[in-house]
Amino acid sequence: MPVMGFMEITGETQGKIEGSGEMPRGNIKIFGFEHIVEIPRSQNTGLPTGPRIHNDIVIVKEVDKSTPRLYKALCEGEKLTRIELSWNRPLKDLSENENYYLISLRNAIITRIQPVISQEYPIKDYKIMEKISFAYEKIIWTWKPDNIIHEDSWIEPNKIIVRKNSNS
């Protein structure tokens, strides 16, 4: 059984942006995910040469009822106050799923929407997909089984995050 990802989005003006997902109802199912955090380094020494760089988070989702509202958020530059990306996996006995990994974004914006027609993504029926790119002020990574949490923010003192747009 594959790992399942879901997304919930709350906008500053639109409120909760629901998808067409059924379990849980109103979620936005994630079919693909990319995110790079890197630190620039010297080619000669390998030592850091500057602050970390957070690239956009890029998800792949099916075109669904959230699509027009996500375009609205992009076109109007709406602040997305809360985005939750969560992943489930089957328990060892396969009796139920465990929600084991969570990425939370605060004060994000959509930087890009790119429709994709491809058979690359594992869905039963051939459907139009879209890549959505998000930039954010704060990110929180949570490994739920052991409650291991780390967060990073460019708005907190002594923390500098340089953002790059992803062109994937």
CSV table of N, CA and C in Angstrom, one decimal:
chain,number,residue,atom,x,y,z
A,1,MET,N,0.8,-1.2,0.0
A,1,MET,CA,0.0,0.0,0.0
A,1,MET,C,0.9,1.2,0.0
A,2,PRO,N,0.6,2.2,-0.9
A,2,PRO,CA,1.5,3.4,-1.0
A,2,PRO,C,1.3,4.4,0.2
A,3,VAL,N,2.3,5.2,0.4
A,3,VAL,CA,2.1,6.3,1.4
A,3,VAL,C,1.1,7.3,0.9
A,4,MET,N,0.3,7.8,1.7
A,4,MET,CA,-0.7,8.7,1.3
A,4,MET,C,-0.5,10.1,1.9
A,5,GLY,N,-0.5,11.1,1.1
A,5,GLY,CA,-0.3,12.5,1.6
A,5,GLY,C,-1.6,13.3,1.4
A,6,PHE,N,-1.8,14.2,2.4
A,6,PHE,CA,-3.0,15.1,2.3
A,6,PHE,C,-2.6,16.5,2.7
A,7,MET,N,-3.4,17.4,2.3
A,7,MET,CA,-3.1,18.8,2.6
A,7,MET,C,-4.3,19.6,3.0
A,8,GLU,N,-4.2,20.4,4.0
A,8,GLU,CA,-5.2,21.3,4.4
A,8,GLU,C,-4.7,22.8,4.3
A,9,ILE,N,-5.5,23.7,3.8
A,9,ILE,CA,-5.1,25.0,3.6
A,9,ILE,C,-6.1,26.0,4.2
A,10,THR,N,-5.6,27.0,4.9
A,10,THR,CA,-6.5,28.1,5.4
A,10,THR,C,-5.9,29.4,4.9
A,11,GLY,N,-6.8,30.2,4.2
A,11,GLY,CA,-6.4,31.5,3.7
A,11,GLY,C,-6.8,32.6,4.6
A,12,GLU,N,-6.1,33.7,4.5
A,12,GLU,CA,-6.5,34.9,5.4
A,12,GLU,C,-7.8,35.4,5.0
A,13,THR,N,-8.2,35.5,3.7
A,13,THR,CA,-9.5,36.0,3.3
A,13,THR,C,-10.5,34.9,2.9
A,14,GLN,N,-10.1,33.8,2.3
A,14,GLN,CA,-11.0,32.8,1.9
A,14,GLN,C,-11.4,31.8,2.9
A,15,GLY,N,-10.6,31.8,4.0
A,15,GLY,CA,-10.8,30.7,5.0
A,15,GLY,C,-10.3,29.4,4.6
A,16,LYS,N,-11.0,28.3,5.0
A,16,LYS,CA,-10.6,27.0,4.7
A,16,LYS,C,-10.8,26.7,3.2
A,17,ILE,N,-9.8,26.3,2.5
A,17,ILE,CA,-9.9,25.9,1.1
A,17,ILE,C,-10.0,24.4,1.0
A,18,GLU,N,-11.2,23.9,0.7
A,18,GLU,CA,-11.4,22.5,0.7
A,18,GLU,C,-11.2,21.9,-0.7
A,19,GLY,N,-10.7,20.6,-0.7
A,19,GLY,CA,-10.5,19.8,-1.9
A,19,GLY,C,-11.6,18.9,-2.0
A,20,SER,N,-11.5,17.9,-2.9
A,20,SER,CA,-12.6,16.9,-3.2
A,20,SER,C,-12.3,15.6,-2.4
A,21,GLY,N,-11.3,15.6,-1.6
A,21,GLY,CA,-11.0,14.3,-0.9
A,21,GLY,C,-12.1,13.9,0.1
A,22,GLU,N,-12.1,12.5,0.3
A,22,GLU,CA,-13.2,12.0,1.1
A,22,GLU,C,-12.7,11.4,2.4
A,23,MET,N,-11.4,11.1,2.5
A,23,MET,CA,-10.9,10.5,3.8
A,23,MET,C,-9.6,11.2,4.2
A,24,PRO,N,-9.6,12.2,5.0
A,24,PRO,CA,-10.7,12.9,5.6
A,24,PRO,C,-11.4,13.8,4.6
A,25,ARG,N,-12.7,14.0,4.9
A,25,ARG,CA,-13.5,14.8,4.0
A,25,ARG,C,-13.0,16.2,3.8
A,26,GLY,N,-12.9,16.7,2.5
A,26,GLY,CA,-12.5,18.1,2.2
A,26,GLY,C,-11.0,18.2,2.1
A,27,ASN,N,-10.2,17.2,2.3
A,27,ASN,CA,-8.8,17.3,2.1
A,27,ASN,C,-8.4,17.4,0.7
A,28,ILE,N,-7.1,17.8,0.5
A,28,ILE,CA,-6.5,17.9,-0.8
A,28,ILE,C,-5.4,16.8,-0.9
A,29,LYS,N,-5.7,15.8,-1.7
A,29,LYS,CA,-4.7,14.6,-1.8
A,29,LYS,C,-3.5,15.0,-2.5
A,30,ILE,N,-2.3,14.6,-2.0
A,30,ILE,CA,-1.0,14.9,-2.5
A,30,ILE,C,-0.5,13.7,-3.3
A,31,PHE,N,-0.2,13.9,-4.6
A,31,PHE,CA,0.4,12.8,-5.4
A,31,PHE,C,1.9,12.9,-5.6
A,32,GLY,N,2.4,14.1,-5.4
A,32,GLY,CA,3.8,14.3,-5.5
A,32,GLY,C,4.3,15.5,-4.6
A,33,PHE,N,5.5,15.5,-4.2
A,33,PHE,CA,6.1,16.4,-3.3
A,33,PHE,C,7.5,16.7,-3.5
A,34,GLU,N,8.0,17.9,-3.5
A,34,GLU,CA,9.4,18.3,-3.6
A,34,GLU,C,9.7,19.4,-2.7
A,35,HIS,N,10.8,19.4,-2.0
A,35,HIS,CA,11.3,20.5,-1.2
A,35,HIS,C,12.8,20.4,-1.0
A,36,ILE,N,13.5,21.5,-1.2
A,36,ILE,CA,14.9,21.5,-1.0
A,36,ILE,C,15.3,22.6,0.0
A,37,VAL,N,16.0,22.3,1.0
A,37,VAL,CA,16.6,23.2,1.9
A,37,VAL,C,18.1,23.0,1.8
A,38,GLU,N,18.9,24.0,1.5
A,38,GLU,CA,20.3,23.8,1.3
A,38,GLU,C,21.1,24.9,1.9
A,39,ILE,N,22.4,24.7,2.0
A,39,ILE,CA,23.3,25.7,2.5
A,39,ILE,C,24.4,25.9,1.4
A,40,PRO,N,24.6,27.1,1.0
A,40,PRO,CA,25.7,27.3,0.1
A,40,PRO,C,27.0,27.0,0.7
A,41,ARG,N,27.9,26.4,-0.2
A,41,ARG,CA,29.2,26.0,0.4
A,41,ARG,C,30.3,26.2,-0.6
A,42,SER,N,31.5,26.3,-0.1
A,42,SER,CA,32.7,26.5,-1.0
A,42,SER,C,33.0,25.2,-1.7
A,43,GLN,N,33.2,25.3,-3.0
A,43,GLN,CA,33.6,24.1,-3.8
A,43,GLN,C,34.9,23.6,-3.4
A,44,ASN,N,35.8,24.4,-2.9
A,44,ASN,CA,37.1,24.0,-2.5
A,44,ASN,C,37.2,23.3,-1.2
A,45,THR,N,36.5,23.9,-0.2
A,45,THR,CA,36.6,23.4,1.2
A,45,THR,C,35.4,22.6,1.6
A,46,GLY,N,34.3,22.9,1.0
A,46,GLY,CA,33.0,22.2,1.5
A,46,GLY,C,32.4,23.0,2.6
A,47,LEU,N,33.0,24.0,3.1
A,47,LEU,CA,32.5,24.8,4.3
A,47,LEU,C,31.4,25.7,3.8
A,48,PRO,N,30.4,26.0,4.8
A,48,PRO,CA,29.3,26.9,4.4
A,48,PRO,C,29.9,28.3,4.1
A,49,THR,N,29.2,29.0,3.1
A,49,THR,CA,29.6,30.3,2.7
A,49,THR,C,28.4,31.3,2.9
A,50,GLY,N,27.3,30.9,3.4
A,50,GLY,CA,26.2,31.8,3.6
A,50,GLY,C,25.1,31.1,4.4
A,51,PRO,N,24.0,31.8,4.6
A,51,PRO,CA,22.8,31.2,5.3
A,51,PRO,C,22.1,30.2,4.5
A,52,ARG,N,21.3,29.4,5.1
A,52,ARG,CA,20.5,28.3,4.5
A,52,ARG,C,19.5,29.0,3.5
A,53,ILE,N,19.2,28.2,2.5
A,53,ILE,CA,18.2,28.6,1.5
A,53,ILE,C,17.1,27.7,1.4
A,54,HIS,N,15.9,28.2,1.6
A,54,HIS,CA,14.6,27.4,1.6
A,54,HIS,C,14.0,27.7,0.2
A,55,ASN,N,14.0,26.6,-0.6
A,55,ASN,CA,13.3,26.7,-1.9
A,55,ASN,C,11.8,26.5,-1.7
A,56,ASP,N,11.0,26.8,-2.7
A,56,ASP,CA,9.6,26.6,-2.6
A,56,ASP,C,9.3,25.2,-2.4
A,57,ILE,N,8.2,24.9,-1.6
A,57,ILE,CA,7.6,23.6,-1.5
A,57,ILE,C,6.7,23.4,-2.8
A,58,VAL,N,6.9,22.3,-3.5
A,58,VAL,CA,6.1,22.0,-4.6
A,58,VAL,C,5.3,20.7,-4.4
A,59,ILE,N,4.0,20.8,-4.5
A,59,ILE,CA,3.1,19.6,-4.4
A,59,ILE,C,2.5,19.3,-5.8
A,60,VAL,N,2.1,18.1,-6.0
A,60,VAL,CA,1.3,17.7,-7.2
A,60,VAL,C,0.0,17.2,-6.7
A,61,LYS,N,-1.1,17.8,-7.2
A,61,LYS,CA,-2.4,17.4,-6.8
A,61,LYS,C,-3.3,17.3,-8.0
A,62,GLU,N,-4.4,16.6,-7.9
A,62,GLU,CA,-5.4,16.5,-8.9
A,62,GLU,C,-6.2,17.8,-9.0
A,63,VAL,N,-6.6,18.2,-10.2
A,63,VAL,CA,-7.5,19.4,-10.4
A,63,VAL,C,-8.8,19.0,-9.7
A,64,ASP,N,-9.2,19.8,-8.8
A,64,ASP,CA,-10.4,19.5,-8.1
A,64,ASP,C,-11.1,20.8,-7.7
A,65,LYS,N,-12.1,20.8,-6.7
A,65,LYS,CA,-12.8,22.0,-6.4
A,65,LYS,C,-12.0,23.0,-5.7
A,66,SER,N,-10.8,22.7,-5.2
A,66,SER,CA,-9.9,23.7,-4.6
A,66,SER,C,-9.2,24.5,-5.7
A,67,THR,N,-9.1,24.0,-6.9
A,67,THR,CA,-8.3,24.7,-8.0
A,67,THR,C,-8.7,26.1,-8.2
A,68,PRO,N,-9.9,26.5,-8.4
A,68,PRO,CA,-10.2,27.9,-8.7
A,68,PRO,C,-9.9,28.8,-7.5
A,69,ARG,N,-10.1,28.3,-6.3
A,69,ARG,CA,-9.7,29.1,-5.1
A,69,ARG,C,-8.2,29.2,-4.9
A,70,LEU,N,-7.5,28.2,-5.3
A,70,LEU,CA,-6.0,28.3,-5.2
A,70,LEU,C,-5.5,29.3,-6.3
A,71,TYR,N,-6.1,29.3,-7.5
A,71,TYR,CA,-5.8,30.4,-8.5
A,71,TYR,C,-6.1,31.7,-7.9
A,72,LYS,N,-7.2,31.9,-7.3
A,72,LYS,CA,-7.6,33.2,-6.6
A,72,LYS,C,-6.6,33.6,-5.6
A,73,ALA,N,-6.1,32.7,-4.8
A,73,ALA,CA,-5.1,33.0,-3.8
A,73,ALA,C,-3.8,33.4,-4.5
A,74,LEU,N,-3.4,32.8,-5.6
A,74,LEU,CA,-2.2,33.1,-6.3
A,74,LEU,C,-2.4,34.5,-7.0
A,75,CYS,N,-3.5,34.7,-7.7
A,75,CYS,CA,-3.7,36.0,-8.4
A,75,CYS,C,-3.8,37.2,-7.5
A,76,GLU,N,-4.4,37.0,-6.3
A,76,GLU,CA,-4.6,38.1,-5.4
A,76,GLU,C,-3.5,38.2,-4.3
A,77,GLY,N,-2.5,37.3,-4.4
A,77,GLY,CA,-1.4,37.3,-3.4
A,77,GLY,C,-1.9,37.0,-2.0
A,78,GLU,N,-2.9,36.2,-1.8
A,78,GLU,CA,-3.5,36.0,-0.5
A,78,GLU,C,-2.5,35.2,0.4
A,79,LYS,N,-2.4,35.7,1.6
A,79,LYS,CA,-1.6,35.0,2.6
A,79,LYS,C,-2.3,33.8,3.1
A,80,LEU,N,-1.7,32.7,3.0
A,80,LEU,CA,-2.2,31.4,3.5
A,80,LEU,C,-1.7,31.2,4.9
A,81,THR,N,-2.5,31.5,5.9
A,81,THR,CA,-2.1,31.5,7.3
A,81,THR,C,-1.6,30.1,7.8
A,82,ARG,N,-2.2,29.1,7.3
A,82,ARG,CA,-1.9,27.7,7.7
A,82,ARG,C,-2.0,26.8,6.6
A,83,ILE,N,-0.9,26.0,6.4
A,83,ILE,CA,-1.0,24.9,5.4
A,83,ILE,C,-0.4,23.7,6.2
A,84,GLU,N,-1.1,22.6,6.2
A,84,GLU,CA,-0.7,21.3,6.8
A,84,GLU,C,-0.6,20.2,5.8
A,85,LEU,N,0.6,19.7,5.6
A,85,LEU,CA,0.9,18.6,4.7
A,85,LEU,C,1.1,17.4,5.6
A,86,SER,N,0.3,16.4,5.6
A,86,SER,CA,0.5,15.2,6.4
A,86,SER,C,0.5,13.9,5.6
A,87,TRP,N,1.3,13.0,6.1
A,87,TRP,CA,1.4,11.7,5.5
A,87,TRP,C,1.0,10.6,6.4
A,88,ASN,N,0.3,9.6,5.8
A,88,ASN,CA,-0.1,8.4,6.4
A,88,ASN,C,0.6,7.2,5.8
A,89,ARG,N,0.7,6.2,6.7
A,89,ARG,CA,1.3,4.9,6.2
A,89,ARG,C,0.5,3.8,6.9
A,90,PRO,N,0.5,2.6,6.3
A,90,PRO,CA,-0.2,1.5,7.0
A,90,PRO,C,0.6,1.0,8.2
A,91,LEU,N,-0.2,0.6,9.2
A,91,LEU,CA,0.5,0.0,10.4
A,91,LEU,C,1.0,-1.4,9.9
A,92,LYS,N,1.9,-2.0,10.7
A,92,LYS,CA,2.5,-3.3,10.4
A,92,LYS,C,1.4,-4.4,10.1
A,93,ASP,N,0.3,-4.4,10.9
A,93,ASP,CA,-0.7,-5.4,10.7
A,93,ASP,C,-1.7,-5.0,9.6
A,94,LEU,N,-1.5,-3.8,8.9
A,94,LEU,CA,-2.3,-3.3,7.8
A,94,LEU,C,-3.7,-3.1,8.2
A,95,SER,N,-4.0,-3.0,9.6
A,95,SER,CA,-5.4,-2.9,10.0
A,95,SER,C,-5.9,-1.4,9.8
A,96,GLU,N,-5.0,-0.5,9.9
A,96,GLU,CA,-5.4,0.9,9.8
A,96,GLU,C,-4.1,1.7,9.4
A,97,ASN,N,-4.3,3.0,9.2
A,97,ASN,CA,-3.2,3.9,8.8
A,97,ASN,C,-2.8,4.7,10.0
A,98,GLU,N,-1.5,5.1,10.0
A,98,GLU,CA,-0.9,5.9,11.0
A,98,GLU,C,-0.5,7.2,10.4
A,99,ASN,N,-0.9,8.3,11.0
A,99,ASN,CA,-0.4,9.7,10.5
A,99,ASN,C,0.9,9.9,11.2
A,100,TYR,N,2.0,9.8,10.4
A,100,TYR,CA,3.3,9.8,11.0
A,100,TYR,C,4.2,11.0,10.7
A,101,TYR,N,3.9,11.8,9.7
A,101,TYR,CA,4.8,12.9,9.4
A,101,TYR,C,4.0,14.1,9.0
A,102,LEU,N,4.3,15.3,9.5
A,102,LEU,CA,3.6,16.5,9.3
A,102,LEU,C,4.6,17.6,9.0
A,103,ILE,N,4.2,18.4,7.9
A,103,ILE,CA,4.9,19.6,7.6
A,103,ILE,C,3.9,20.7,7.7
A,104,SER,N,4.2,21.7,8.6
A,104,SER,CA,3.3,22.8,8.7
A,104,SER,C,3.9,24.1,8.2
A,105,LEU,N,3.2,24.9,7.4
A,105,LEU,CA,3.7,26.1,6.9
A,105,LEU,C,2.8,27.2,7.5
A,106,ARG,N,3.4,28.4,7.8
A,106,ARG,CA,2.7,29.5,8.3
A,106,ARG,C,3.0,30.7,7.4
A,107,ASN,N,2.0,31.5,7.2
A,107,ASN,CA,2.1,32.7,6.4
A,107,ASN,C,2.8,32.4,5.0
A,108,ALA,N,2.2,31.5,4.3
A,108,ALA,CA,2.7,31.1,3.0
A,108,ALA,C,2.0,31.9,1.9
A,109,ILE,N,2.5,31.9,0.7
A,109,ILE,CA,1.8,32.3,-0.5
A,109,ILE,C,2.1,31.3,-1.6
A,110,ILE,N,1.1,31.3,-2.5
A,110,ILE,CA,1.3,30.5,-3.7
A,110,ILE,C,2.1,31.3,-4.7
A,111,THR,N,3.2,30.7,-5.2
A,111,THR,CA,4.1,31.4,-6.1
A,111,THR,C,3.9,30.9,-7.5
A,112,ARG,N,3.3,29.8,-7.7
A,112,ARG,CA,3.2,29.2,-9.1
A,112,ARG,C,2.1,28.1,-9.1
A,113,ILE,N,1.4,28.1,-10.2
A,113,ILE,CA,0.5,26.9,-10.4
A,113,ILE,C,0.7,26.5,-11.9
A,114,GLN,N,1.0,25.2,-12.0
A,114,GLN,CA,1.4,24.7,-13.4
A,114,GLN,C,0.5,23.4,-13.7
A,115,PRO,N,-0.5,23.5,-14.6
A,115,PRO,CA,-1.2,22.3,-14.9
A,115,PRO,C,-0.3,21.3,-15.6
A,116,VAL,N,-0.5,20.0,-15.3
A,116,VAL,CA,0.3,18.9,-15.8
A,116,VAL,C,-0.6,17.8,-16.4
A,117,ILE,N,-0.4,17.4,-17.6
A,117,ILE,CA,-1.1,16.3,-18.1
A,117,ILE,C,-0.1,15.2,-18.4
A,118,SER,N,-0.1,14.2,-17.5
A,118,SER,CA,1.0,13.2,-17.6
A,118,SER,C,0.5,11.9,-17.0
A,119,GLN,N,1.0,10.8,-17.4
A,119,GLN,CA,0.7,9.5,-16.8
A,119,GLN,C,1.7,9.1,-15.8
A,120,GLU,N,2.5,10.1,-15.4
A,120,GLU,CA,3.6,9.9,-14.4
A,120,GLU,C,3.0,9.6,-13.0
A,121,TYR,N,1.9,10.2,-12.7
A,121,TYR,CA,1.4,10.1,-11.3
A,121,TYR,C,0.4,9.0,-11.2
A,122,PRO,N,0.5,8.2,-10.1
A,122,PRO,CA,-0.2,6.9,-9.9
A,122,PRO,C,-1.7,7.1,-9.5
A,123,ILE,N,-2.5,7.4,-10.5
A,123,ILE,CA,-4.0,7.4,-10.2
A,123,ILE,C,-4.7,6.5,-11.2
A,124,LYS,N,-5.8,6.0,-10.8
A,124,LYS,CA,-6.6,5.0,-11.6
A,124,LYS,C,-7.0,5.6,-12.9
A,125,ASP,N,-7.6,6.7,-12.9
A,125,ASP,CA,-8.1,7.3,-14.1
A,125,ASP,C,-7.2,8.4,-14.5
A,126,TYR,N,-7.1,8.6,-15.8
A,126,TYR,CA,-6.2,9.6,-16.4
A,126,TYR,C,-6.9,11.0,-16.1
A,127,LYS,N,-6.2,11.8,-15.3
A,127,LYS,CA,-6.8,13.1,-14.9
A,127,LYS,C,-5.8,14.2,-15.0
A,128,ILE,N,-6.3,15.4,-15.1
A,128,ILE,CA,-5.4,16.6,-15.1
A,128,ILE,C,-4.9,16.8,-13.7
A,129,MET,N,-3.6,17.0,-13.6
A,129,MET,CA,-2.9,17.3,-12.4
A,129,MET,C,-2.4,18.7,-12.4
A,130,GLU,N,-1.9,19.2,-11.3
A,130,GLU,CA,-1.3,20.5,-11.2
A,130,GLU,C,-0.2,20.5,-10.1
A,131,LYS,N,0.8,21.3,-10.5
A,131,LYS,CA,1.9,21.5,-9.5
A,131,LYS,C,1.7,22.9,-8.9
A,132,ILE,N,1.7,22.9,-7.6
A,132,ILE,CA,1.5,24.1,-6.8
A,132,ILE,C,2.7,24.4,-6.0
A,133,SER,N,3.3,25.6,-6.2
A,133,SER,CA,4.5,26.0,-5.4
A,133,SER,C,4.1,27.0,-4.3
A,134,PHE,N,4.7,26.8,-3.1
A,134,PHE,CA,4.5,27.6,-2.0
A,134,PHE,C,5.8,28.2,-1.4
A,135,ALA,N,5.8,29.5,-1.1
A,135,ALA,CA,6.9,30.1,-0.3
A,135,ALA,C,6.3,30.4,1.1
A,136,TYR,N,7.1,30.4,2.1
A,136,TYR,CA,6.5,30.5,3.5
A,136,TYR,C,7.4,31.3,4.4
A,137,GLU,N,6.9,31.8,5.5
A,137,GLU,CA,7.7,32.5,6.5
A,137,GLU,C,8.2,31.5,7.5
A,138,LYS,N,7.4,30.5,7.8
A,138,LYS,CA,7.8,29.6,8.9
A,138,LYS,C,7.4,28.2,8.4
A,139,ILE,N,8.3,27.2,8.8
A,139,ILE,CA,8.0,25.8,8.5
A,139,ILE,C,8.3,25.0,9.8
A,140,ILE,N,7.5,24.0,10.0
A,140,ILE,CA,7.6,23.1,11.2
A,140,ILE,C,7.6,21.7,10.7
A,141,TRP,N,8.6,20.9,10.9
A,141,TRP,CA,8.7,19.5,10.6
A,141,TRP,C,8.4,18.7,11.8
A,142,THR,N,7.4,17.7,11.8
A,142,THR,CA,7.1,16.9,12.9
A,142,THR,C,7.1,15.4,12.6
A,143,TRP,N,8.0,14.7,13.3
A,143,TRP,CA,7.9,13.2,13.2
A,143,TRP,C,7.1,12.7,14.3
A,144,LYS,N,5.8,12.4,14.0
A,144,LYS,CA,4.8,12.2,15.0
A,144,LYS,C,5.0,11.0,16.0
A,145,PRO,N,5.5,9.8,15.5
A,145,PRO,CA,5.7,8.7,16.4
A,145,PRO,C,6.5,9.0,17.6
A,146,ASP,N,7.5,9.8,17.5
A,146,ASP,CA,8.4,10.2,18.6
A,146,ASP,C,8.3,11.6,19.0
A,147,ASN,N,7.4,12.4,18.4
A,147,ASN,CA,7.1,13.8,18.7
A,147,ASN,C,8.4,14.6,18.5
A,148,ILE,N,9.2,14.3,17.5
A,148,ILE,CA,10.4,15.1,17.2
A,148,ILE,C,10.0,16.2,16.3
A,149,ILE,N,10.4,17.5,16.7
A,149,ILE,CA,9.9,18.7,16.0
A,149,ILE,C,11.1,19.6,15.8
A,150,HIS,N,11.1,20.2,14.6
A,150,HIS,CA,12.1,21.3,14.3
A,150,HIS,C,11.4,22.3,13.5
A,151,GLU,N,11.6,23.6,13.8
A,151,GLU,CA,11.0,24.6,13.0
A,151,GLU,C,12.1,25.7,12.6
A,152,ASP,N,11.8,26.4,11.5
A,152,ASP,CA,12.7,27.4,11.0
A,152,ASP,C,11.8,28.5,10.5
A,153,SER,N,12.3,29.8,10.7
A,153,SER,CA,11.6,30.9,10.2
A,153,SER,C,12.5,32.1,9.9
A,154,TRP,N,12.2,32.8,8.8
A,154,TRP,CA,13.1,33.9,8.4
A,154,TRP,C,12.7,35.2,9.2
A,155,ILE,N,11.6,35.2,9.9
A,155,ILE,CA,11.2,36.4,10.6
A,155,ILE,C,11.7,36.4,12.1
A,156,GLU,N,12.2,35.3,12.6
A,156,GLU,CA,12.7,35.3,13.9
A,156,GLU,C,14.1,35.9,14.0
A,157,PRO,N,14.5,36.6,15.1
A,157,PRO,CA,15.9,37.1,15.2
A,157,PRO,C,16.9,36.1,15.0
A,158,ASN,N,18.1,36.5,14.4
A,158,ASN,CA,19.2,35.6,14.2
A,158,ASN,C,18.9,34.4,13.2
A,159,LYS,N,17.9,34.5,12.5
A,159,LYS,CA,17.6,33.4,11.6
A,159,LYS,C,17.3,34.1,10.2
A,160,ILE,N,18.1,33.7,9.3
A,160,ILE,CA,18.0,34.3,7.9
A,160,ILE,C,17.7,33.2,6.9
A,161,ILE,N,16.6,33.4,6.2
A,161,ILE,CA,16.3,32.4,5.2
A,161,ILE,C,16.2,33.2,3.9
A,162,VAL,N,16.9,32.7,2.9
A,162,VAL,CA,16.9,33.3,1.6
A,162,VAL,C,16.0,32.4,0.7
A,163,ARG,N,15.0,33.0,0.1
A,163,ARG,CA,14.1,32.2,-0.7
A,163,ARG,C,14.4,32.2,-2.2
A,164,LYS,N,14.3,31.0,-2.8
A,164,LYS,CA,14.5,30.9,-4.2
A,164,LYS,C,13.2,30.3,-4.8
A,165,ASN,N,12.8,30.7,-5.9
A,165,ASN,CA,11.6,30.1,-6.6
A,165,ASN,C,12.1,28.8,-7.3
A,166,SER,N,11.2,27.8,-7.2
A,166,SER,CA,11.5,26.6,-7.9
A,166,SER,C,10.9,26.6,-9.3
A,167,ASN,N,11.7,26.2,-10.2
A,167,ASN,CA,11.2,26.2,-11.6
A,167,ASN,C,11.0,24.8,-12.1
A,168,SER,N,10.7,23.9,-11.2
A,168,SER,CA,10.4,22.5,-11.6
A,168,SER,C,9.0,22.4,-12.0
